[in-house]
XYZ file of C-alpha atoms in Angstrom:
291
model
C 63.776 -89.132 -99.100
C 63.315 -85.451 -100.013
C 66.726 -83.825 -99.610
C 67.556 -81.131 -100.640
C 63.866 -80.185 -100.235
C 62.987 -79.804 -96.560
C 60.053 -81.656 -95.012
C 58.526 -78.300 -94.047
C 58.695 -77.017 -97.626
C 57.288 -80.240 -99.021
C 54.318 -80.210 -96.670
C 53.567 -76.523 -97.260
C 54.270 -76.190 -101.005
C 53.910 -79.611 -102.635
C 51.816 -82.103 -100.718
C 48.457 -82.623 -102.529
C 49.198 -79.563 -104.698
C 51.390 -80.747 -107.532
C 54.136 -83.096 -108.649
C 57.701 -82.782 -107.419
C 60.730 -84.112 -109.338
C 64.088 -84.279 -107.562
C 67.143 -84.951 -109.690
C 70.178 -86.379 -107.889
C 73.668 -87.228 -109.048
C 74.015 -90.068 -106.515
C 72.905 -93.393 -107.941
C 73.390 -94.979 -104.516
C 70.783 -92.765 -102.793
C 68.328 -95.597 -102.132
C 70.708 -98.554 -102.210
C 70.098 -99.323 -98.548
C 66.420 -99.965 -99.399
C 66.794 -102.129 -102.503
C 69.014 -103.178 -105.398
C 68.779 -105.505 -108.401
C 70.575 -108.180 -106.384
C 68.199 -107.800 -103.443
C 65.197 -107.862 -105.785
C 66.418 -111.217 -107.126
C 66.626 -112.482 -103.543
C 63.031 -111.405 -102.878
C 61.718 -113.100 -106.039
C 63.756 -116.275 -105.504
C 62.936 -116.599 -101.800
C 59.855 -118.737 -102.356
C 57.783 -116.625 -99.965
C 55.906 -114.612 -102.584
C 52.353 -115.501 -103.494
C 49.830 -114.147 -105.930
C 48.308 -111.501 -105.765
C 51.143 -109.945 -103.753
C 53.382 -110.868 -106.681
C 51.945 -110.452 -110.153
C 52.879 -109.578 -113.734
C 51.573 -106.885 -116.045
C 52.303 -105.905 -119.630
C 50.998 -103.102 -121.843
C 48.323 -102.124 -119.378
C 46.978 -105.610 -118.662
C 47.630 -108.111 -115.910
C 49.045 -111.443 -117.097
C 47.009 -114.506 -116.008
C 48.480 -116.370 -113.028
C 48.238 -119.643 -114.937
C 51.225 -118.558 -117.047
C 53.649 -118.304 -114.120
C 52.063 -120.240 -111.228
C 53.603 -123.250 -109.520
C 51.952 -126.650 -109.916
C 49.165 -125.938 -107.408
C 47.639 -122.718 -108.785
C 45.163 -122.471 -105.899
C 48.036 -121.764 -103.464
C 49.136 -118.715 -105.420
C 52.721 -119.981 -105.365
C 55.010 -118.590 -108.066
C 57.157 -120.583 -110.502
C 60.268 -118.402 -110.553
C 61.501 -119.752 -113.896
C 58.131 -119.113 -115.530
C 58.018 -115.631 -113.999
C 61.428 -114.727 -115.404
C 60.371 -116.169 -118.757
C 57.430 -113.763 -118.878
C 59.736 -110.977 -117.759
C 62.078 -111.683 -120.684
C 59.077 -111.189 -122.979
C 58.360 -107.705 -121.637
C 56.299 -108.280 -118.487
C 56.728 -106.058 -115.430
C 57.207 -107.904 -112.119
C 55.168 -106.322 -109.307
C 55.634 -107.055 -105.625
C 52.818 -105.400 -103.717
C 53.193 -104.599 -99.990
C 56.889 -105.340 -100.248
C 57.370 -103.793 -96.789
C 55.917 -107.032 -95.441
C 58.737 -109.047 -97.002
C 61.802 -106.803 -96.841
C 62.999 -105.360 -93.537
C 64.661 -102.177 -94.896
C 61.349 -101.173 -96.533
C 59.492 -102.074 -93.321
C 61.619 -99.664 -91.304
C 61.378 -96.991 -93.976
C 57.572 -97.127 -94.069
C 57.358 -97.072 -90.279
C 59.436 -93.889 -90.250
C 57.119 -92.196 -92.731
C 54.081 -93.289 -90.756
C 55.498 -91.712 -87.610
C 56.111 -88.467 -89.504
C 52.788 -88.199 -91.370
C 50.330 -90.146 -89.136
C 48.889 -91.986 -92.112
C 49.259 -95.577 -93.419
C 52.239 -96.100 -95.750
C 52.996 -99.034 -98.022
C 55.708 -99.891 -100.565
C 55.349 -101.738 -103.884
C 58.246 -102.759 -106.128
C 58.235 -102.669 -109.947
C 60.841 -104.438 -112.092
C 60.345 -103.579 -115.791
C 62.468 -104.962 -118.664
C 63.946 -102.524 -121.147
C 61.598 -100.682 -123.456
C 58.467 -101.939 -121.696
C 55.378 -100.553 -119.985
C 53.435 -102.278 -117.204
C 50.334 -100.137 -116.741
C 48.404 -97.780 -118.986
C 47.802 -94.174 -117.934
C 45.819 -93.953 -114.692
C 45.580 -92.075 -111.437
C 45.839 -93.414 -107.914
C 43.487 -92.610 -104.980
C 46.561 -92.013 -102.791
C 49.793 -89.996 -103.048
C 52.907 -91.798 -104.283
C 56.658 -91.316 -104.071
C 58.576 -92.965 -106.903
C 62.095 -93.975 -105.811
C 64.240 -94.986 -108.785
C 66.624 -97.753 -107.755
C 68.223 -98.873 -110.988
C 67.993 -98.099 -114.704
C 65.943 -95.304 -116.215
C 62.191 -94.791 -116.589
C 60.376 -92.066 -118.464
C 57.247 -90.737 -116.758
C 54.429 -88.871 -118.466
C 51.969 -86.766 -116.456
C 48.585 -85.749 -117.849
C 47.099 -83.453 -115.237
C 44.435 -84.098 -112.652
C 40.849 -84.616 -113.918
C 39.619 -85.438 -110.387
C 40.904 -83.293 -107.535
C 42.152 -85.440 -104.609
C 39.970 -88.552 -105.284
C 39.382 -91.070 -102.518
C 38.902 -94.846 -102.643
C 35.327 -94.375 -103.904
C 36.531 -92.431 -106.953
C 38.802 -94.968 -108.617
C 40.079 -94.322 -112.137
C 37.839 -95.558 -114.953
C 39.294 -95.232 -118.452
C 35.836 -95.354 -120.028
C 34.746 -92.282 -118.078
C 37.882 -90.215 -117.627
C 39.861 -89.228 -120.766
C 43.627 -89.129 -120.385
C 44.194 -85.982 -122.457
C 47.534 -84.529 -123.466
C 50.895 -84.797 -121.718
C 51.413 -81.856 -119.384
C 54.837 -82.820 -118.017
C 57.467 -85.522 -118.541
C 60.672 -86.533 -116.827
C 63.155 -89.417 -116.888
C 64.107 -90.872 -113.552
C 67.613 -92.247 -113.057
C 68.927 -94.179 -110.061
C 68.630 -92.004 -106.973
C 65.962 -89.678 -108.416
C 62.546 -89.137 -106.834
C 59.134 -88.208 -108.218
C 56.153 -87.260 -106.038
C 52.684 -87.603 -107.625
C 49.624 -86.473 -105.663
C 46.525 -88.617 -105.868
C 44.334 -87.903 -108.856
C 47.227 -87.032 -111.232
C 47.144 -89.199 -114.347
C 50.473 -90.822 -115.199
C 52.189 -93.692 -116.993
C 55.796 -94.790 -117.435
C 58.034 -96.718 -119.836
C 61.494 -98.098 -119.163
C 64.393 -96.906 -121.328
C 67.041 -99.060 -123.034
C 67.805 -100.989 -119.858
C 65.792 -102.695 -117.116
C 64.202 -100.376 -114.567
C 63.696 -101.042 -110.872
C 61.733 -98.631 -108.705
C 59.812 -98.500 -105.450
C 56.411 -96.864 -105.270
C 55.680 -95.658 -101.763
C 51.940 -95.162 -101.286
C 50.693 -92.535 -98.786
C 47.046 -93.083 -97.927
C 45.662 -89.843 -96.558
C 43.220 -89.383 -93.711
C 41.027 -86.488 -94.733
C 38.796 -83.874 -93.130
C 35.929 -85.750 -94.744
C 37.005 -88.901 -92.906
C 37.002 -86.927 -89.660
C 33.524 -85.585 -90.333
C 32.144 -89.047 -91.157
C 33.720 -90.439 -87.975
C 32.070 -87.706 -85.914
C 28.696 -88.378 -87.504
C 29.085 -92.094 -86.815
C 29.812 -91.410 -83.125
C 26.811 -89.081 -82.883
C 24.516 -91.693 -84.458
C 25.741 -94.346 -82.018
C 25.094 -92.068 -79.049
C 21.735 -90.545 -80.048
C 18.700 -92.760 -80.637
C 16.899 -89.903 -82.372
C 19.217 -90.333 -85.334
C 18.490 -94.055 -85.452
C 14.733 -93.680 -85.877
C 13.323 -94.427 -89.314
C 12.463 -91.876 -91.944
C 8.713 -91.126 -92.027
C 6.472 -93.577 -93.838
C 6.030 -92.580 -97.451
C 9.040 -90.252 -97.485
C 9.789 -91.290 -101.078
C 6.476 -89.703 -102.136
C 7.915 -86.231 -102.550
C 4.542 -84.541 -102.601
C 2.900 -85.799 -99.405
C 6.013 -86.291 -97.249
C 8.002 -83.135 -98.030
C 6.704 -80.940 -95.205
C 7.300 -83.541 -92.471
C 10.743 -84.394 -93.788
C 11.766 -80.751 -94.035
C 10.726 -80.029 -90.438
C 12.734 -82.981 -89.207
C 15.736 -81.926 -91.306
C 15.762 -78.480 -89.732
C 15.815 -79.987 -86.233
C 18.571 -82.448 -87.182
C 20.680 -79.772 -88.839
C 20.600 -77.709 -85.683
C 21.385 -80.735 -83.527
C 24.332 -81.845 -85.655
C 25.768 -78.335 -85.767
C 25.801 -78.107 -81.987
C 26.550 -81.667 -80.950
C 28.936 -83.069 -83.570
C 31.808 -84.617 -81.498
C 34.798 -83.562 -83.660
C 37.401 -83.835 -80.876
C 36.237 -87.328 -79.924
C 36.306 -88.333 -83.600
C 39.874 -87.103 -83.941
C 40.871 -89.177 -80.908
C 39.234 -92.294 -82.351
C 40.939 -91.899 -85.727
C 44.294 -91.341 -84.039
C 43.873 -94.357 -81.755
C 42.827 -96.563 -84.672
C 45.805 -95.444 -86.755
C 48.283 -96.169 -83.950
C 46.759 -99.594 -83.172
C 46.792 -100.643 -86.842
C 50.234 -99.453 -87.788
C 52.321 -102.093 -89.484
C 53.887 -104.552 -87.066
C 56.792 -106.636 -88.337
């Protein structure tokens, strides 16, 4: 995935710190994972359903009614209708493609073993000169693996540092700003984008096929919340109600403050961080993708 950059260097110098663009001369770098021919097999297999498979164009999702099979409630895809929309500039998206394609399943499992975090893979097939999504940031890190064609990526900086799932991108609140960096990915190239970095992409004068590998981090904040949850479950004191009238800031302030001081001391001394780490690790292992 990273060669010639070592895993050690990536983890120390790049992960969650900034983008990484790796140019390669070998167009066959990721051919064992996917190709145009294999993508056609996936689409034509008949297994795909909406919303795992969907279409987008110029920043908007195309209604399912325009490419659904006869029974729209099943989410089944009419392949001919899908390719018709594709010929008009729509990007074909296969979410969680690791559930449908064994090479991607094995690839994601390998990354999960290395990083101890959930990994998923989505596929994007974009016709020439087209754009699927408008500028946005993701709440997880992504690796872009260019399989075929060329795609120009624009990066706009990071307005929110390392956002989580509760801090999703909202175009009405977060301005995109100016382009800070751009690069064109060719087959075999890789682009790493940390969560929170605004980006968009447009295919060049030929169809583009790429895989987006999503890395969903488990943070120190997650560990802290897990420890607090364990403590609350084990200590009835933390499950007692706030004092009556606590919302009346004038009359309830003294009682609340006294209680807060006692709780702060208790949490500082009793917070079960090691147990929380064990629980998070066990949950990750038990929920890893099984295929």
